[in-house]
Coordinates of C-alpha atoms in Angstrom, one line a residue:
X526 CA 51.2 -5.7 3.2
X527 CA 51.8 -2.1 4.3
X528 CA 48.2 -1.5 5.3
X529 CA 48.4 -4.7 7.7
X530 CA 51.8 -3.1 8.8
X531 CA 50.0 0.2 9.3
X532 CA 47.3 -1.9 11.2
X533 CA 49.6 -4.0 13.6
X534 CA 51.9 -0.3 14.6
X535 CA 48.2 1.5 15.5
X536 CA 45.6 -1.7 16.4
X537 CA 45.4 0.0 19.9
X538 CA 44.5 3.1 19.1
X539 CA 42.1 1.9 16.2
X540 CA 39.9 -0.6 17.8
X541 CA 36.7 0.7 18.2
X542 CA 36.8 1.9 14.7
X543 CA 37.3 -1.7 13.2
X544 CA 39.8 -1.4 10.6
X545 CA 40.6 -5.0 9.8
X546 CA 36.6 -5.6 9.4
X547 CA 36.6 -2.4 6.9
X548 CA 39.8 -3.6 5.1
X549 CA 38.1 -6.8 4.8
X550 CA 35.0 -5.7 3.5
X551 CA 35.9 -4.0 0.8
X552 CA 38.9 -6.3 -0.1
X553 CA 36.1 -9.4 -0.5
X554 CA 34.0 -7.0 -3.0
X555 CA 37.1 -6.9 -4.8
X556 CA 38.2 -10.2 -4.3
X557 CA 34.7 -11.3 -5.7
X558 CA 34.8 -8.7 -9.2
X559 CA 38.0 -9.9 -9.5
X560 CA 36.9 -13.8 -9.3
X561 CA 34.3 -12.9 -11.7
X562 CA 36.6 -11.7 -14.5
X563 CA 39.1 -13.8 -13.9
X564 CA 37.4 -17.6 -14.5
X565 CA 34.5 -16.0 -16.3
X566 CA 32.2 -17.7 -13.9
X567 CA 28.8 -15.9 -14.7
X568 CA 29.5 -16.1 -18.7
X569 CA 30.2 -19.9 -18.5
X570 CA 26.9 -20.5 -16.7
X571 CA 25.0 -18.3 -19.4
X572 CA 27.0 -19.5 -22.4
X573 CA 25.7 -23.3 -20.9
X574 CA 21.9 -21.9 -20.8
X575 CA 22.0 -20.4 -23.8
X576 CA 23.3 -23.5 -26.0
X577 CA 20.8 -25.8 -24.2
X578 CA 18.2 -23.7 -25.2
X579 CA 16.9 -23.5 -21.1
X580 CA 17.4 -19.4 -21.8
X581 CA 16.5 -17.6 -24.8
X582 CA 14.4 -14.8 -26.1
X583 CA 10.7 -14.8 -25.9
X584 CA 7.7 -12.8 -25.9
X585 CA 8.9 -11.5 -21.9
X586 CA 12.7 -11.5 -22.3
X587 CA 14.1 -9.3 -25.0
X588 CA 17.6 -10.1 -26.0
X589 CA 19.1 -7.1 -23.6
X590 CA 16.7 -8.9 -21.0
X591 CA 19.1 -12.0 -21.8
X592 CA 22.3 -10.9 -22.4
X593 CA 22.5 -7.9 -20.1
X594 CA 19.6 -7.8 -18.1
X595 CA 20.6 -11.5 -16.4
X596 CA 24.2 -10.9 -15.7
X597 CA 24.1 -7.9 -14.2
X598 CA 21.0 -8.9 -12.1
X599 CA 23.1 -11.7 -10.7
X600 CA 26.1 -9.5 -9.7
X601 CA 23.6 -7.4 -7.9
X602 CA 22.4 -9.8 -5.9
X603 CA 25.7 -11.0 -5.1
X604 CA 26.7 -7.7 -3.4
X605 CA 23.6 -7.7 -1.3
X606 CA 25.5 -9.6 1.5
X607 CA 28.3 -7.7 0.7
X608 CA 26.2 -4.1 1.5
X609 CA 25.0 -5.6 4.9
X610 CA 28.3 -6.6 5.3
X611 CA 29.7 -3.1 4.7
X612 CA 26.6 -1.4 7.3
X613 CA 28.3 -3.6 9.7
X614 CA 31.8 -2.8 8.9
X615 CA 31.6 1.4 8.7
X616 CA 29.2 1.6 11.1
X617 CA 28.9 5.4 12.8
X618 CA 28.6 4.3 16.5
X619 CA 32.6 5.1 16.4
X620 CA 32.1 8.9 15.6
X621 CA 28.5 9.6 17.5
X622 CA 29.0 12.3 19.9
X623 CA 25.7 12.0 22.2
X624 CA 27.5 11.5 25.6
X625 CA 26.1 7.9 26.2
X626 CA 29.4 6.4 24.0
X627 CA 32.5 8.3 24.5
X628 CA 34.8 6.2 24.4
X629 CA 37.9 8.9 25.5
X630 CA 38.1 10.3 28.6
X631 CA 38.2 13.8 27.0
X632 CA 34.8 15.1 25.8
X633 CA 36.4 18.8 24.8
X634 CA 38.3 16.4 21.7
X635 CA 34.7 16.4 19.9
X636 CA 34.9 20.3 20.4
X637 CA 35.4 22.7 17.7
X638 CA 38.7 24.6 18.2
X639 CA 36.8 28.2 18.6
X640 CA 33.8 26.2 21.5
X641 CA 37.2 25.2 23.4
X642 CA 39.5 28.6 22.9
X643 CA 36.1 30.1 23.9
X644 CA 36.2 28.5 27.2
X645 CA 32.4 27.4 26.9
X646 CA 31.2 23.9 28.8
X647 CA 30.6 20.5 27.4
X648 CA 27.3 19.6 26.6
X649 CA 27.1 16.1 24.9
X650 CA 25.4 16.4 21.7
X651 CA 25.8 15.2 18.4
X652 CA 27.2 16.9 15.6
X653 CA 25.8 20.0 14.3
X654 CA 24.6 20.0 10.3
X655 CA 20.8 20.8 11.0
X656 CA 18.2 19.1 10.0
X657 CA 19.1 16.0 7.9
X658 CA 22.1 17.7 7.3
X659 CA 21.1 21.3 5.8
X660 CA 23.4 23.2 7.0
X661 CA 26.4 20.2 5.8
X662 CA 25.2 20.4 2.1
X663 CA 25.1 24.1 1.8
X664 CA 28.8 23.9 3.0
X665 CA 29.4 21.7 0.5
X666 CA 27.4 24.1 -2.3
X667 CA 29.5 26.8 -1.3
X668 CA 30.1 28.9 -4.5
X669 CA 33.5 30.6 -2.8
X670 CA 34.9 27.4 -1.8
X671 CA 34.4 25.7 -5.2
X672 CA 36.1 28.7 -6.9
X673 CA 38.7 28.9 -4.8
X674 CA 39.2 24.8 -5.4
X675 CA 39.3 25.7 -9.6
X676 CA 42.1 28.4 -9.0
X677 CA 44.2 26.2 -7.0
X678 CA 43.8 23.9 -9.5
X679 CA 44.8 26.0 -12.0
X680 CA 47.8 27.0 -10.0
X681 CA 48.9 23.6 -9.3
X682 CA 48.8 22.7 -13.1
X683 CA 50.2 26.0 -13.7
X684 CA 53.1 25.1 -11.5
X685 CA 53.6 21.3 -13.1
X686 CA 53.8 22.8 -16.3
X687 CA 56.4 24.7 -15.3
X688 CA 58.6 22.4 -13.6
X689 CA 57.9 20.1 -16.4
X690 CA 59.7 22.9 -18.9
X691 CA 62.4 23.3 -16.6
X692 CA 63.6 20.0 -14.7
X693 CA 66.9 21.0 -13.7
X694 CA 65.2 24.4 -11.8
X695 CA 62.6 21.8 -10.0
X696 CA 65.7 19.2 -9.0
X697 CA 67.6 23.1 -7.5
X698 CA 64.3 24.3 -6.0
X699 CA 63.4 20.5 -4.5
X700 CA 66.7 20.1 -3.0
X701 CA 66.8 23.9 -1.3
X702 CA 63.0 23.4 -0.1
X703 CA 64.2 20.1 1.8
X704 CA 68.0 20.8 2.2
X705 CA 69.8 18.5 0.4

């Protein structure tokens, strides 16, 4: 309920990024897992084939073939329509930045914040990460960055600990960070 309450307050600033289509998508994937568990619906089917003797183990189907192999073939081929489905709902038309689809009347938004201090022009292009993304995955491979993500880490657990040792400090330093 508090998502469609978020949805409803910003629907007009959120439209041409769809997010009742994505909230839908991935709620029906879930909605179908949890139909699955819940009435057992594939198992019943098997358990049916199996004492009717239609499915058994042969010379081609092992017993993993039978009793894994099947089931989770079938749930894959129910989330087929479901993976269309989600192409559809997270499209990236929304975030393209080739000048043919803006959708604001401000192009300098798409802008880094140093290309628009910098006073350079606009020139409608699409995002920058190189050749099928190079330049995006050594970002991400950046030896600094993931060090520095391991010692704030530390720090934060560092910090837990210690509020955890001491909770009438954290309640004193909570209430004097936020003045209550």
């Amino acid at each position: 309920m508090s998502i469609l309450r978020f949805y409803t307050n910003l629907k007009s600033h959120m439209t041409e990024h769809k997010p009742l289509t994505k909230l839908l998508a991935f709620k029906m994937v879930v909605g179908l897992v949890f139909l699955e568990k819940k009435f057992n619906m594939s198992q019943i089917i098997f358990m049916i084939l199996h004492s009717t003797d239609v499915l058994k183990e042969t010379s081609k189907l092992t017993y993993a073939d039978v009793y894994i192999g099947l089931p989770t073939m079938l749930i894959c081929i129910q989330m087929v329509p479901f993976a269309f489905f989600f192409l559809f709902a997270y499209s990236t038309k929304p975030y393209r930045v080739d000048g043919g689809n803006l959708r604001y009347g401000n192009a300098q938004e798409y802008l880094a914040v140093e290309e628009t201090e910098a006073g350079r022009t606009y020139k409608p292009r699409q995002y920058q990460g190189g050749p099928l993304g190079i330049y995006a995955w050594l970002a991400f491979f950046n030896a600094l960055e993931f060090f520095r993500e391991i010692t704030s880490t530390y720090s934060m657990f560092r910090e837990g600990r210690i509020r955890s040792a001491d909770p009438m400090q954290s309640q004193e330093s909570y209430r004097m960070q936020y003045g209550m």
